Amino acid sequence: MPEGDTIHRHARNHRDLFVGRNVAASSPQGRFSAGASHINGKRLEAVEAVGKHLFYTFEKRLMLHVHLGLVGSFRTHRTIERPAPSRGTRLVLSAGDAAAYLTGPMKCELLDRIEVHRLKEWLGPDPLDPEADVGEFASNLATRTGPIGAVLLDQDVIAGIGNVWRAELLFLCHIDPDTPANELTSGQVDCLWTHAVTGLQHGVEVGQIETVTPQAIGLPKGTQLRPSDKRYVYKRGGHGCLLCGAEIAVSRHGGRALFYCPQCQDPLKAQ
DNA sequence: TCAGTATGGGTAG
DNA sequence: TACCCCTACTGAT
C-alpha cells in the first residue's frame, strides 16, 4: 500500500540486499520475461526512490523502473527456504539467501537513461530527498489555482504524497481542502512541507503512516494507541476528531475520498 | 464463488 | 468525470 515512505523503505531494503551483487531475475507470470532476461545475472549498482517511483541501475546502464500503483507490492524473503512465488508474480529478484517478489505493479519496465531523466525532471520535489527544499514546492503551488485538496496529489507538485498523507498533512496544518493552492500563505506552505518531511521520514523508519502521538492528544508519552487512532482523519469519517470532537467529514477531491475535520480545518478559524 | 475495496495513475469523452 | 487496469484480501451468498 504504497506512498513515498513505503517506496523509500523498499529502496533501502533492496539496497541492503542486492546492491553490489549479481542478481538473478525472472518473471513467473511471464509478462516481464523479456525484461527479466536482460537483467538476469547482472550486477546491481544502485537503487533509488523518487516519490513513488523506484529505479534500479544494473551494470551496462540497464535501468529498471517500478511503480507499484494502487495494488502493487514487494515481499522480501531473507532465507533460502521461501514460498514459491504466486502465479501472478511479475518479477523475482534474488541473490544468495535474499529474494524480492513483485506483484501487481502498475509499471515494471526497462527504460533508457534519457527516459529516466525525463521522468525525474517531471516529478516535483520529494520530501525524502535531502537536497529538496520548500522553495520548489512553493513555486509549484503558486502556479495552481485548483483546491489544495486535489493539488497535493499531483506528483509534479510534490512527489510521494498519496491519499493518506494529503488528508493528514492538511489536518496537521489546519488547512481547508477547498483553499486554492495559489492562495496558501507561506506559513501554510512551510507547514505542509515540514510535516511532509518529518512524517515521511518517520514512515520510512516504522513502516507505516502514523501521524498522532499520545502527547498531541493529551495522553502520557508511551501510551499505546489503537490502530484506528494513529491517524487524525484518514478513514475516520463519522468518528470524532481526536482534537476537537467534531465529526470527521468526507468529500471528494481529485476523484478520491478526502477525510477532514470541518472544525479544525475551518477556513474562518485559520484567519 | 463472487462482489467490493484499496495508500495510483493513464486515457477517452 | 468515468472508466480501466493491476492483485490480494474480506465478507456476503
mmCIF file of C-alpha atoms (C1' of nucleotides) in Angstrom:
data_model
loop_
_atom_site.group_PDB
_atom_site.id
_atom_site.type_symbol
_atom_site.label_atom_id
_atom_site.label_comp_id
_atom_site.label_asym_id
_atom_site.label_seq_id
_atom_site.Cartn_x
_atom_site.Cartn_y
_atom_site.Cartn_z
ATOM 1 C CA MET A 1 0.000 0.000 0.000
ATOM 2 C CA PRO A 2 2.489 2.463 -1.229
ATOM 3 C CA GLU A 3 3.075 6.138 -0.693
ATOM 4 C CA GLY A 4 6.512 7.736 -0.829
ATOM 5 C CA ASP A 5 7.658 6.478 2.576
ATOM 6 C CA THR A 6 6.872 2.855 1.648
ATOM 7 C CA ILE A 7 8.764 3.203 -1.626
ATOM 8 C CA HIS A 8 11.840 4.642 0.089
ATOM 9 C CA ARG A 9 11.702 1.810 2.593
ATOM 10 C CA HIS A 10 11.690 -0.714 -0.272
ATOM 11 C CA ALA A 11 14.643 1.102 -1.846
ATOM 12 C CA ARG A 12 16.590 0.920 1.402
ATOM 13 C CA ASN A 13 15.843 -2.794 1.847
ATOM 14 C CA HIS A 14 16.753 -3.632 -1.731
ATOM 15 C CA ARG A 15 19.979 -1.634 -1.481
ATOM 16 C CA ASP A 16 20.951 -3.684 1.583
ATOM 17 C CA LEU A 17 20.008 -6.991 -0.023
ATOM 18 C CA PHE A 18 21.128 -6.640 -3.613
ATOM 19 C CA VAL A 19 23.444 -3.723 -4.410
ATOM 20 C CA GLY A 20 26.941 -4.865 -5.350
ATOM 21 C CA ARG A 21 25.706 -8.374 -6.107
ATOM 22 C CA ASN A 22 24.858 -10.267 -9.268
ATOM 23 C CA VAL A 23 21.088 -10.580 -9.186
ATOM 24 C CA ALA A 24 19.010 -13.382 -10.669
ATOM 25 C CA ALA A 25 15.802 -12.096 -12.282
ATOM 26 C CA SER A 26 12.784 -13.976 -13.568
ATOM 27 C CA SER A 27 9.107 -13.361 -14.301
ATOM 28 C CA PRO A 28 6.961 -16.291 -13.108
ATOM 29 C CA GLN A 29 3.896 -14.541 -14.529
ATOM 30 C CA GLY A 30 5.606 -14.179 -17.897
ATOM 31 C CA ARG A 31 4.626 -10.567 -18.505
ATOM 32 C CA PHE A 32 8.155 -9.314 -17.875
ATOM 33 C CA SER A 33 10.110 -12.296 -19.185
ATOM 34 C CA ALA A 34 11.998 -10.347 -21.835
ATOM 35 C CA GLY A 35 12.961 -7.579 -19.409
ATOM 36 C CA ALA A 36 13.951 -10.032 -16.698
ATOM 37 C CA SER A 37 16.215 -11.905 -19.097
ATOM 38 C CA HIS A 38 18.077 -8.649 -19.852
ATOM 39 C CA ILE A 39 18.937 -8.015 -16.194
ATOM 40 C CA ASN A 40 19.298 -11.648 -15.115
ATOM 41 C CA GLY A 41 22.747 -12.248 -13.676
ATOM 42 C CA LYS A 42 23.758 -8.586 -13.918
ATOM 43 C CA ARG A 43 25.391 -6.709 -11.076
ATOM 44 C CA LEU A 44 23.040 -4.214 -9.389
ATOM 45 C CA GLU A 45 24.830 -0.912 -8.906
ATOM 46 C CA ALA A 46 22.193 1.324 -7.289
ATOM 47 C CA VAL A 47 18.598 1.557 -6.129
ATOM 48 C CA GLU A 48 16.940 4.947 -5.955
ATOM 49 C CA ALA A 49 13.462 6.060 -4.899
ATOM 50 C CA VAL A 50 11.945 9.300 -6.200
ATOM 51 C CA GLY A 51 8.428 9.911 -4.966
ATOM 52 C CA LYS A 52 6.504 6.718 -5.687
ATOM 53 C CA HIS A 53 8.970 5.518 -8.335
ATOM 54 C CA LEU A 54 11.807 3.002 -7.915
ATOM 55 C CA PHE A 55 14.837 2.979 -10.199
ATOM 56 C CA TYR A 56 17.333 0.092 -10.275
ATOM 57 C CA THR A 57 20.616 0.662 -12.103
ATOM 58 C CA PHE A 58 22.327 -2.505 -13.310
ATOM 59 C CA GLU A 59 25.711 -2.845 -14.968
ATOM 60 C CA LYS A 60 25.858 -1.861 -18.641
ATOM 61 C CA ARG A 61 23.489 1.039 -17.887
ATOM 62 C CA LEU A 62 20.386 -1.131 -17.723
ATOM 63 C CA MET A 63 17.680 0.721 -15.810
ATOM 64 C CA LEU A 64 14.649 -0.969 -14.270
ATOM 65 C CA HIS A 65 11.681 1.250 -13.397
ATOM 66 C CA VAL A 66 8.993 0.041 -10.977
ATOM 67 C CA HIS A 67 5.832 1.869 -9.923
ATOM 68 C CA LEU A 68 3.603 -0.128 -7.592
ATOM 69 C CA GLY A 69 0.386 1.729 -8.347
ATOM 70 C CA LEU A 70 -2.558 1.059 -6.083
ATOM 71 C CA VAL A 71 -2.229 -2.679 -5.556
ATOM 72 C CA GLY A 72 1.385 -3.489 -6.305
ATOM 73 C CA SER A 73 3.581 -4.897 -3.570
ATOM 74 C CA PHE A 74 7.039 -6.222 -2.854
ATOM 75 C CA ARG A 75 7.559 -9.099 -0.446
ATOM 76 C CA THR A 76 11.090 -9.790 0.635
ATOM 77 C CA HIS A 77 12.424 -13.068 1.969
ATOM 78 C CA ARG A 78 15.760 -13.453 3.677
ATOM 79 C CA THR A 79 16.108 -17.207 3.813
ATOM 80 C CA ILE A 80 16.843 -19.747 1.127
ATOM 81 C CA GLU A 81 13.706 -21.618 2.195
ATOM 82 C CA ARG A 82 10.961 -19.365 0.965
ATOM 83 C CA PRO A 83 7.491 -19.856 -0.511
ATOM 84 C CA ALA A 84 7.219 -20.347 -4.237
ATOM 85 C CA PRO A 85 6.153 -17.114 -5.942
ATOM 86 C CA SER A 86 2.466 -16.960 -6.843
ATOM 87 C CA ARG A 87 1.467 -17.217 -10.499
ATOM 88 C CA GLY A 88 0.832 -13.502 -10.608
ATOM 89 C CA THR A 89 4.370 -12.579 -9.597
ATOM 90 C CA ARG A 90 5.665 -10.172 -12.207
ATOM 91 C CA LEU A 91 9.303 -10.189 -11.120
ATOM 92 C CA VAL A 92 11.550 -12.109 -8.748
ATOM 93 C CA LEU A 93 14.935 -10.624 -7.861
ATOM 94 C CA SER A 94 17.256 -12.828 -5.837
ATOM 95 C CA ALA A 95 20.831 -13.000 -4.671
ATOM 96 C CA GLY A 96 22.110 -15.567 -2.195
ATOM 97 C CA ASP A 97 19.555 -16.046 0.577
ATOM 98 C CA ALA A 98 17.571 -12.922 -0.281
ATOM 99 C CA ALA A 99 14.688 -12.538 -2.695
ATOM 100 C CA ALA A 100 12.091 -9.902 -3.529
ATOM 101 C CA TYR A 101 8.767 -10.862 -5.121
ATOM 102 C CA LEU A 102 6.918 -8.143 -7.044
ATOM 103 C CA THR A 103 3.183 -8.488 -7.697
ATOM 104 C CA GLY A 104 0.594 -6.193 -9.271
ATOM 105 C CA PRO A 105 2.800 -3.245 -10.253
ATOM 106 C CA MET A 106 1.422 -0.548 -12.470
ATOM 107 C CA LYS A 107 4.843 -0.269 -14.126
ATOM 108 C CA CYS A 108 7.702 -2.744 -14.361
ATOM 109 C CA GLU A 109 9.823 -1.844 -17.360
ATOM 110 C CA LEU A 110 13.327 -1.239 -18.643
ATOM 111 C CA LEU A 111 13.996 2.395 -19.510
ATOM 112 C CA ASP A 112 16.980 4.128 -21.069
ATOM 113 C CA ARG A 113 18.781 6.926 -19.241
ATOM 114 C CA ILE A 114 17.008 9.650 -21.186
ATOM 115 C CA GLU A 115 13.568 8.298 -20.284
ATOM 116 C CA VAL A 116 14.565 8.060 -16.625
ATOM 117 C CA HIS A 117 15.913 11.607 -16.728
ATOM 118 C CA ARG A 118 12.671 12.906 -18.278
ATOM 119 C CA LEU A 119 10.570 11.170 -15.648
ATOM 120 C CA LYS A 120 12.644 12.533 -12.768
ATOM 121 C CA GLU A 121 12.562 16.010 -14.273
ATOM 122 C CA TRP A 122 8.780 15.908 -14.429
ATOM 123 C CA LEU A 123 8.375 14.928 -10.773
ATOM 124 C CA GLY A 124 8.047 17.603 -8.116
ATOM 125 C CA PRO A 125 10.351 17.780 -5.078
ATOM 126 C CA ASP A 126 10.442 14.657 -2.906
ATOM 127 C CA PRO A 127 10.253 15.425 0.841
ATOM 128 C CA LEU A 128 12.562 12.443 1.429
ATOM 129 C CA ASP A 129 15.256 13.861 -0.854
ATOM 130 C CA PRO A 130 17.811 15.583 1.430
ATOM 131 C CA GLU A 131 18.544 18.087 -1.336
ATOM 132 C CA ALA A 132 14.894 19.069 -1.910
ATOM 133 C CA ASP A 133 13.526 22.142 -0.216
ATOM 134 C CA VAL A 134 10.316 24.043 0.232
ATOM 135 C CA GLY A 135 11.182 26.588 -2.495
ATOM 136 C CA GLU A 136 10.324 24.388 -5.470
ATOM 137 C CA PHE A 137 7.173 23.139 -3.720
ATOM 138 C CA ALA A 138 6.091 26.734 -3.086
ATOM 139 C CA SER A 139 6.687 27.774 -6.701
ATOM 140 C CA ASN A 140 4.764 24.760 -7.978
ATOM 141 C CA LEU A 141 1.809 25.612 -5.736
ATOM 142 C CA ALA A 142 1.880 29.220 -6.912
ATOM 143 C CA THR A 143 1.046 28.081 -10.457
ATOM 144 C CA ARG A 144 -2.013 26.062 -9.399
ATOM 145 C CA THR A 145 -5.429 27.596 -8.942
ATOM 146 C CA GLY A 146 -7.242 24.348 -8.040
ATOM 147 C CA PRO A 147 -8.131 23.307 -4.476
ATOM 148 C CA ILE A 148 -5.150 22.200 -2.414
ATOM 149 C CA GLY A 149 -7.076 19.010 -1.569
ATOM 150 C CA ALA A 150 -6.676 17.910 -5.187
ATOM 151 C CA VAL A 151 -3.339 19.594 -5.983
ATOM 152 C CA LEU A 152 -1.467 17.747 -3.216
ATOM 153 C CA LEU A 153 -1.963 14.508 -5.158
ATOM 154 C CA ASP A 154 -0.252 15.912 -8.284
ATOM 155 C CA GLN A 155 3.137 14.212 -8.391
ATOM 156 C CA ASP A 156 4.618 17.086 -10.405
ATOM 157 C CA VAL A 157 3.841 19.449 -7.499
ATOM 158 C CA ILE A 158 5.229 17.255 -4.706
ATOM 159 C CA ALA A 159 6.363 13.671 -5.259
ATOM 160 C CA GLY A 160 5.379 10.827 -2.964
ATOM 161 C CA ILE A 161 2.176 12.158 -1.410
ATOM 162 C CA GLY A 162 -0.858 9.856 -1.681
ATOM 163 C CA ASN A 163 -4.382 9.786 -0.342
ATOM 164 C CA VAL A 164 -3.425 9.174 3.298
ATOM 165 C CA TRP A 165 -0.698 11.779 3.521
ATOM 166 C CA ARG A 166 -2.708 14.520 1.788
ATOM 167 C CA ALA A 167 -5.526 14.140 4.321
ATOM 168 C CA GLU A 168 -3.173 14.006 7.303
ATOM 169 C CA LEU A 169 -0.989 16.919 6.119
ATOM 170 C CA LEU A 170 -3.987 19.187 5.549
ATOM 171 C CA PHE A 171 -5.272 18.319 9.003
ATOM 172 C CA LEU A 172 -1.903 18.818 10.700
ATOM 173 C CA CYS A 173 -1.688 22.288 9.148
ATOM 174 C CA HIS A 174 -5.378 23.137 9.764
ATOM 175 C CA ILE A 175 -5.957 23.857 6.072
ATOM 176 C CA ASP A 176 -9.396 23.788 4.433
ATOM 177 C CA PRO A 177 -9.083 21.366 1.447
ATOM 178 C CA ASP A 178 -11.003 23.801 -0.779
ATOM 179 C CA THR A 179 -8.407 26.562 -0.407
ATOM 180 C CA PRO A 180 -6.963 27.399 -3.842
ATOM 181 C CA ALA A 181 -3.367 26.154 -3.887
ATOM 182 C CA ASN A 182 -2.009 29.511 -5.031
ATOM 183 C CA GLU A 183 -3.729 31.305 -2.146
ATOM 184 C CA LEU A 184 -1.969 29.418 0.661
ATOM 185 C CA THR A 185 0.118 31.598 2.949
ATOM 186 C CA SER A 186 3.866 30.997 3.119
ATOM 187 C CA GLY A 187 3.304 29.761 6.668
ATOM 188 C CA GLN A 188 0.841 27.142 5.430
ATOM 189 C CA VAL A 189 3.196 26.045 2.635
ATOM 190 C CA ASP A 190 6.083 25.744 5.112
ATOM 191 C CA CYS A 191 3.848 23.771 7.458
ATOM 192 C CA LEU A 192 2.841 21.296 4.736
ATOM 193 C CA TRP A 193 6.459 20.785 3.644
ATOM 194 C CA THR A 194 7.835 20.432 7.178
ATOM 195 C CA HIS A 195 5.215 17.875 8.194
ATOM 196 C CA ALA A 196 5.745 16.010 4.901
ATOM 197 C CA VAL A 197 9.487 15.750 5.554
ATOM 198 C CA THR A 198 9.241 14.653 9.193
ATOM 199 C CA GLY A 199 6.165 12.490 8.663
ATOM 200 C CA LEU A 200 7.515 10.560 5.701
ATOM 201 C CA GLN A 201 10.886 10.098 7.423
ATOM 202 C CA HIS A 202 9.024 8.593 10.376
ATOM 203 C CA GLY A 203 7.054 6.387 7.974
ATOM 204 C CA VAL A 204 10.270 5.021 6.459
ATOM 205 C CA GLU A 205 11.515 4.084 9.932
ATOM 206 C CA VAL A 206 8.351 2.476 11.326
ATOM 207 C CA GLY A 207 6.937 1.050 8.080
ATOM 208 C CA GLN A 208 3.513 2.659 8.411
ATOM 209 C CA ILE A 209 1.810 6.038 8.358
ATOM 210 C CA GLU A 210 1.381 7.345 11.906
ATOM 211 C CA THR A 211 0.632 10.989 12.484
ATOM 212 C CA VAL A 212 -0.813 11.009 16.002
ATOM 213 C CA THR A 213 1.442 10.984 19.073
ATOM 214 C CA PRO A 214 -0.034 10.311 22.540
ATOM 215 C CA GLN A 215 1.185 13.687 23.843
ATOM 216 C CA ALA A 216 -0.532 15.530 20.972
ATOM 217 C CA ILE A 217 -3.926 14.272 22.141
ATOM 218 C CA GLY A 218 -3.259 14.759 25.825
ATOM 219 C CA LEU A 219 -2.157 11.234 26.748
ATOM 220 C CA PRO A 220 1.041 10.308 28.613
ATOM 221 C CA LYS A 221 4.102 9.632 26.490
ATOM 222 C CA GLY A 222 4.401 5.929 25.685
ATOM 223 C CA THR A 223 0.651 5.256 25.736
ATOM 224 C CA GLN A 224 -0.219 2.557 23.187
ATOM 225 C CA LEU A 225 -2.671 3.999 20.660
ATOM 226 C CA ARG A 226 -5.292 1.852 18.956
ATOM 227 C CA PRO A 227 -4.529 1.370 15.244
ATOM 228 C CA SER A 228 -7.601 3.446 14.352
ATOM 229 C CA ASP A 229 -6.246 6.339 16.446
ATOM 230 C CA LYS A 230 -2.809 6.517 14.808
ATOM 231 C CA ARG A 231 -4.094 8.905 12.125
ATOM 232 C CA TYR A 232 -6.097 12.043 12.707
ATOM 233 C CA VAL A 233 -8.552 11.873 9.819
ATOM 234 C CA TYR A 234 -7.847 9.242 7.154
ATOM 235 C CA LYS A 235 -10.665 6.675 7.153
ATOM 236 C CA ARG A 236 -12.106 8.169 10.339
ATOM 237 C CA GLY A 237 -15.223 9.510 8.637
ATOM 238 C CA GLY A 238 -18.089 9.693 11.133
ATOM 239 C CA HIS A 239 -15.770 9.345 14.145
ATOM 240 C CA GLY A 240 -14.984 12.192 16.476
ATOM 241 C CA CYS A 241 -11.930 14.351 15.794
ATOM 242 C CA LEU A 242 -9.147 13.419 18.235
ATOM 243 C CA LEU A 243 -8.554 17.110 18.944
ATOM 244 C CA CYS A 244 -11.945 18.851 18.942
ATOM 245 C CA GLY A 245 -14.506 16.025 18.926
ATOM 246 C CA ALA A 246 -16.296 17.221 15.773
ATOM 247 C CA GLU A 247 -17.354 14.523 13.331
ATOM 248 C CA ILE A 248 -14.741 13.805 10.633
ATOM 249 C CA ALA A 249 -16.232 14.559 7.204
ATOM 250 C CA VAL A 250 -15.575 13.072 3.771
ATOM 251 C CA SER A 251 -15.543 14.930 0.474
ATOM 252 C CA ARG A 252 -14.159 14.133 -2.974
ATOM 253 C CA HIS A 253 -11.089 15.901 -4.271
ATOM 254 C CA GLY A 254 -9.071 14.696 -7.236
ATOM 255 C CA GLY A 255 -11.654 11.945 -7.710
ATOM 256 C CA ARG A 256 -10.857 10.307 -4.387
ATOM 257 C CA ALA A 257 -12.238 10.383 -0.862
ATOM 258 C CA LEU A 258 -10.691 13.091 1.283
ATOM 259 C CA PHE A 259 -11.212 12.974 5.059
ATOM 260 C CA TYR A 260 -11.048 16.205 7.051
ATOM 261 C CA CYS A 261 -12.243 17.863 10.237
ATOM 262 C CA PRO A 262 -14.714 20.690 9.457
ATOM 263 C CA GLN A 263 -13.887 22.369 12.787
ATOM 264 C CA CYS A 264 -10.070 22.150 12.898
ATOM 265 C CA GLN A 265 -9.815 22.902 9.174
ATOM 266 C CA ASP A 266 -12.403 25.673 9.154
ATOM 267 C CA PRO A 267 -11.018 28.496 6.958
ATOM 268 C CA LEU A 268 -12.537 31.160 9.235
ATOM 269 C CA LYS A 269 -10.600 29.792 12.201
ATOM 270 C CA ALA A 270 -7.383 29.757 10.192
ATOM 271 C CA GLN A 271 -7.519 33.526 9.702
ATOM 272 C "C1'" DT B 1 -17.635 -18.167 -5.648
ATOM 273 C "C1'" DC B 2 -18.437 -13.529 -6.265
ATOM 274 C "C1'" DA B 3 -18.564 -8.606 -5.317
ATOM 275 C "C1'" DG B 4 -16.446 -4.898 -3.181
ATOM 276 C "C1'" DT B 5 -12.460 -2.436 -1.773
ATOM 277 C "C1'" DA B 6 -7.781 -0.344 -1.682
ATOM 278 C "C1'" DT B 7 -2.300 4.405 0.251
ATOM 279 C "C1'" DG B 8 -2.331 5.120 -8.149
ATOM 280 C "C1'" DG B 9 -2.497 6.828 -12.416
ATOM 281 C "C1'" DG B 10 -3.484 6.802 -17.608
ATOM 282 C "C1'" DT B 11 -6.908 7.715 -21.156
ATOM 283 C "C1'" DA B 12 -11.262 8.727 -23.558
ATOM 284 C "C1'" DG B 13 -15.024 11.687 -23.965
ATOM 285 C "C1'" DT C 1 -15.560 12.699 -14.720
ATOM 286 C "C1'" DA C 2 -15.891 7.961 -15.752
ATOM 287 C "C1'" DC C 3 -13.704 4.004 -16.761
ATOM 288 C "C1'" DC C 4 -9.999 0.844 -16.887
ATOM 289 C "C1'" DC C 5 -6.011 -1.986 -15.249
ATOM 290 C "C1'" DC C 6 -3.197 -4.334 -11.723
ATOM 291 C "C1'" DT C 7 -3.669 -8.131 -7.142
ATOM 292 C "C1'" DA C 8 -4.893 -9.586 -2.534
ATOM 293 C "C1'" DC C 9 -7.950 -9.747 0.861
ATOM 294 C "C1'" DT C 10 -12.615 -9.665 3.202
ATOM 295 C "C1'" DG C 11 -17.331 -10.514 3.794
ATOM 296 C "C1'" DA C 12 -21.664 -11.972 1.818
ATOM 297 C "C1'" DT C 13 -24.129 -15.526 -0.573
#
